[in-house]
Tab-separated table of C-alpha atoms in Angstrom:
chain	number	residue	atom	x	y	z
A	103	UNK	CA	-11.214	-5.764	7.654
A	104	UNK	CA	-10.800	-3.067	5.131
A	105	UNK	CA	-6.836	-2.229	4.057
A	106	UNK	CA	-5.734	0.747	3.167
A	107	UNK	CA	-2.397	0.105	0.508
A	108	UNK	CA	-0.124	2.782	-0.150
A	109	UNK	CA	2.620	2.920	-2.757
A	110	UNK	CA	4.851	6.203	-1.573
A	111	UNK	CA	6.009	8.191	-4.615
A	112	UNK	CA	6.573	12.192	-4.660
A	113	UNK	CA	4.801	12.663	-7.941
A	114	UNK	CA	2.652	9.883	-7.514
A	115	UNK	CA	1.398	8.152	-4.803
A	116	UNK	CA	-0.601	4.692	-5.346
A	117	UNK	CA	-3.501	4.089	-3.094
A	118	UNK	CA	-5.461	0.958	-2.576
A	119	UNK	CA	-8.390	-0.481	-0.428
A	120	UNK	CA	-9.799	-3.756	-0.471
A	121	UNK	CA	-11.961	-5.237	2.077
A	122	UNK	CA	-10.903	-8.994	3.702
A	123	UNK	CA	-13.494	-11.777	5.278
A	124	UNK	CA	-11.458	-14.921	5.903
A	125	UNK	CA	-9.776	-15.389	2.962
A	126	UNK	CA	-11.987	-13.729	0.825
A	127	UNK	CA	-10.534	-9.999	-1.007
A	128	UNK	CA	-13.105	-7.470	-2.300
A	129	UNK	CA	-12.046	-4.473	-3.999
A	130	UNK	CA	-13.417	-1.248	-2.884
A	131	UNK	CA	-11.619	1.630	-4.363
A	132	UNK	CA	-8.234	2.930	-5.631
A	133	UNK	CA	-6.562	5.504	-6.987
A	134	UNK	CA	-3.406	8.093	-7.790
A	135	UNK	CA	-2.266	11.171	-5.649
A	136	UNK	CA	-0.661	13.352	-7.927
A	137	UNK	CA	1.493	16.522	-7.189
A	138	UNK	CA	2.688	18.988	-9.882
A	139	UNK	CA	5.981	20.759	-9.649
A	140	UNK	CA	5.882	23.475	-7.054
A	141	UNK	CA	8.775	23.256	-4.017
A	142	UNK	CA	8.947	19.889	-1.899
A	143	UNK	CA	6.850	21.529	0.866
A	144	UNK	CA	3.960	22.012	-0.944
A	145	UNK	CA	4.196	18.353	-2.500
A	146	UNK	CA	4.255	17.027	0.332
A	147	UNK	CA	1.470	19.314	2.249
A	148	UNK	CA	-0.804	17.825	-1.226
A	149	UNK	CA	0.423	14.410	-0.713
A	150	UNK	CA	-1.115	15.108	3.163
A	151	UNK	CA	-4.551	16.381	2.284
A	152	UNK	CA	-5.067	13.955	-0.696
A	153	UNK	CA	-4.205	10.720	1.650
A	154	UNK	CA	-6.223	12.230	4.259
A	155	UNK	CA	-9.531	12.839	2.142
A	156	UNK	CA	-8.557	9.057	1.306
A	157	UNK	CA	-8.985	7.483	4.979
A	158	UNK	CA	-11.756	9.891	5.517
A	159	UNK	CA	-13.720	8.819	2.299
A	160	UNK	CA	-13.162	4.823	3.452
A	161	UNK	CA	-12.120	4.463	6.614
A	162	UNK	CA	-9.957	1.865	6.470
A	163	UNK	CA	-8.873	-0.155	9.457
A	164	UNK	CA	-5.210	-0.597	8.965
A	165	UNK	CA	-2.829	0.459	6.575
A	166	UNK	CA	0.602	-0.911	5.038
A	167	UNK	CA	3.357	0.982	2.724
A	168	UNK	CA	6.214	0.073	0.811
A	169	UNK	CA	9.735	0.156	2.003
A	170	UNK	CA	11.696	2.411	-0.107
A	171	UNK	CA	14.876	0.942	-1.479
A	172	UNK	CA	18.064	2.763	-1.672
A	173	UNK	CA	19.275	3.624	-4.931
A	174	UNK	CA	22.156	5.386	-6.960
A	175	UNK	CA	20.715	8.807	-6.866
A	176	UNK	CA	20.890	9.842	-3.182
A	177	UNK	CA	19.005	13.017	-3.468
A	178	UNK	CA	16.152	11.028	-5.328
A	179	UNK	CA	15.943	8.663	-2.387
A	180	UNK	CA	15.975	11.348	0.384
A	181	UNK	CA	12.828	12.663	-1.448
A	182	UNK	CA	11.187	9.545	-2.067
A	183	UNK	CA	11.842	8.880	1.844
A	184	UNK	CA	9.923	12.296	2.776
A	185	UNK	CA	7.219	11.034	0.264
A	186	UNK	CA	7.365	7.652	2.391
A	187	UNK	CA	6.993	9.916	5.491
A	188	UNK	CA	3.831	11.247	4.420
A	189	UNK	CA	2.355	7.927	3.684
A	190	UNK	CA	3.052	6.760	7.166
A	191	UNK	CA	2.229	9.179	8.948
A	192	UNK	CA	-1.462	9.938	7.945
A	193	UNK	CA	-2.593	6.553	8.608
A	194	UNK	CA	-0.710	7.169	12.308
A	195	UNK	CA	-2.445	10.066	12.549
A	196	UNK	CA	-5.654	8.638	11.828
A	197	UNK	CA	-5.259	5.721	14.720
A	198	UNK	CA	-4.087	2.930	12.321
A	199	UNK	CA	-1.956	0.383	12.452
A	200	UNK	CA	0.767	0.565	9.653
A	201	UNK	CA	2.748	-2.605	8.167
A	202	UNK	CA	5.604	-2.170	6.240
A	203	UNK	CA	6.646	-4.374	3.326
A	204	UNK	CA	10.006	-4.851	1.175
A	205	UNK	CA	8.684	-4.716	-2.330
A	206	UNK	CA	9.948	-8.505	-2.815
A	207	UNK	CA	7.454	-9.438	-0.403
A	208	UNK	CA	5.016	-8.107	-2.028
A	209	UNK	CA	5.462	-9.289	-5.444
A	210	UNK	CA	6.502	-12.798	-3.948
A	211	UNK	CA	3.008	-12.607	-2.066
A	212	UNK	CA	0.825	-11.627	-4.907
A	213	UNK	CA	2.254	-12.695	-7.933
A	214	UNK	CA	4.949	-15.343	-6.653
A	215	UNK	CA	7.843	-14.202	-7.665
A	216	UNK	CA	10.274	-11.600	-5.704
A	217	UNK	CA	11.283	-10.274	-8.962
A	218	UNK	CA	8.010	-9.375	-10.704
A	219	UNK	CA	7.457	-6.785	-13.249
A	220	UNK	CA	4.704	-3.761	-13.184
A	221	UNK	CA	2.493	-5.584	-15.660
A	222	UNK	CA	2.632	-8.706	-13.369
A	223	UNK	CA	1.784	-7.370	-10.719
A	224	UNK	CA	-1.045	-5.894	-12.204
A	225	UNK	CA	-2.179	-8.677	-14.226
A	226	UNK	CA	-2.449	-10.845	-10.619
A	227	UNK	CA	-4.039	-7.971	-8.802
A	228	UNK	CA	-6.797	-8.073	-11.752
A	229	UNK	CA	-7.037	-11.755	-11.156
A	230	UNK	CA	-7.398	-11.675	-7.281
A	231	UNK	CA	-9.983	-8.352	-7.286
A	232	UNK	CA	-12.030	-9.560	-10.536
A	233	UNK	CA	-14.336	-5.887	-11.658
A	234	UNK	CA	-11.469	-3.611	-10.184
A	235	UNK	CA	-10.886	-0.937	-12.510
A	236	UNK	CA	-7.368	0.037	-11.974
A	237	UNK	CA	-6.345	3.371	-11.966
A	238	UNK	CA	-2.876	2.690	-12.979
A	239	UNK	CA	0.462	1.072	-12.312
A	240	UNK	CA	0.908	2.720	-9.108
A	241	UNK	CA	-2.550	2.172	-7.920
A	242	UNK	CA	-2.384	-1.471	-9.058
A	243	UNK	CA	0.866	-1.452	-6.966
A	244	UNK	CA	-0.894	-0.048	-3.753
A	245	UNK	CA	-3.370	-2.796	-4.454
A	246	UNK	CA	-0.723	-5.506	-4.125
A	247	UNK	CA	0.628	-3.880	-0.681
A	248	UNK	CA	-2.655	-4.208	0.719
A	249	UNK	CA	-3.119	-7.738	-0.445
A	250	UNK	CA	0.127	-8.477	0.972
A	251	UNK	CA	-0.711	-6.991	4.233
A	252	UNK	CA	-3.676	-8.866	4.366
A	253	UNK	CA	-2.238	-12.319	3.897
A	254	UNK	CA	0.029	-11.376	6.740
A	255	UNK	CA	-2.514	-10.354	9.460
A	256	UNK	CA	-4.608	-13.492	8.579
A	257	UNK	CA	-1.395	-15.845	9.114
A	258	UNK	CA	-0.546	-13.914	11.725
A	259	UNK	CA	-3.966	-14.163	13.354
A	260	UNK	CA	-3.828	-18.175	12.904
A	261	UNK	CA	-0.293	-18.591	14.151
A	262	UNK	CA	-1.793	-16.558	17.204
A	263	UNK	CA	-4.602	-19.135	17.446
A	264	UNK	CA	-2.823	-21.949	17.110
A	265	UNK	CA	-0.595	-20.354	20.191
A	266	UNK	CA	-3.176	-19.929	22.362
A	267	UNK	CA	-4.951	-23.346	21.754
A	268	UNK	CA	-1.402	-24.603	22.417
A	269	UNK	CA	-1.388	-23.245	25.671
């Protein structure tokens, strides 16, 4: 299965694609969709186009997006929420199921603790995807989101299989 992870951001939207085969993970691609200045509508359109191109190029089977945490700056949180809307919309337009994960859940899955810093996340992503050339911290976070989604899908599959066998 091919998984797309998305770390939403209005200036830098990280993305990462991995393949899963059972418990084996392999890196496919990663990058950062960047927007420059301009008004909000132009920036959102730029993110939409770039993410649409990523999906067309890599053809994922499923996607996952990091949930937004609310901070003290309400205006910044709203803008991030709009970028997150693009991150949810584009995969849905492509017919993909989209999972959502809290930042602490992603960190706990990939690093083992819920309050890991960006350096720890990047290190563990490189350990789990040897040879991956990671485009930056936002791309590392996106790959971590993809790894988290793959893990949760595998777990859900095992639970469903066990439930089926129990019947």
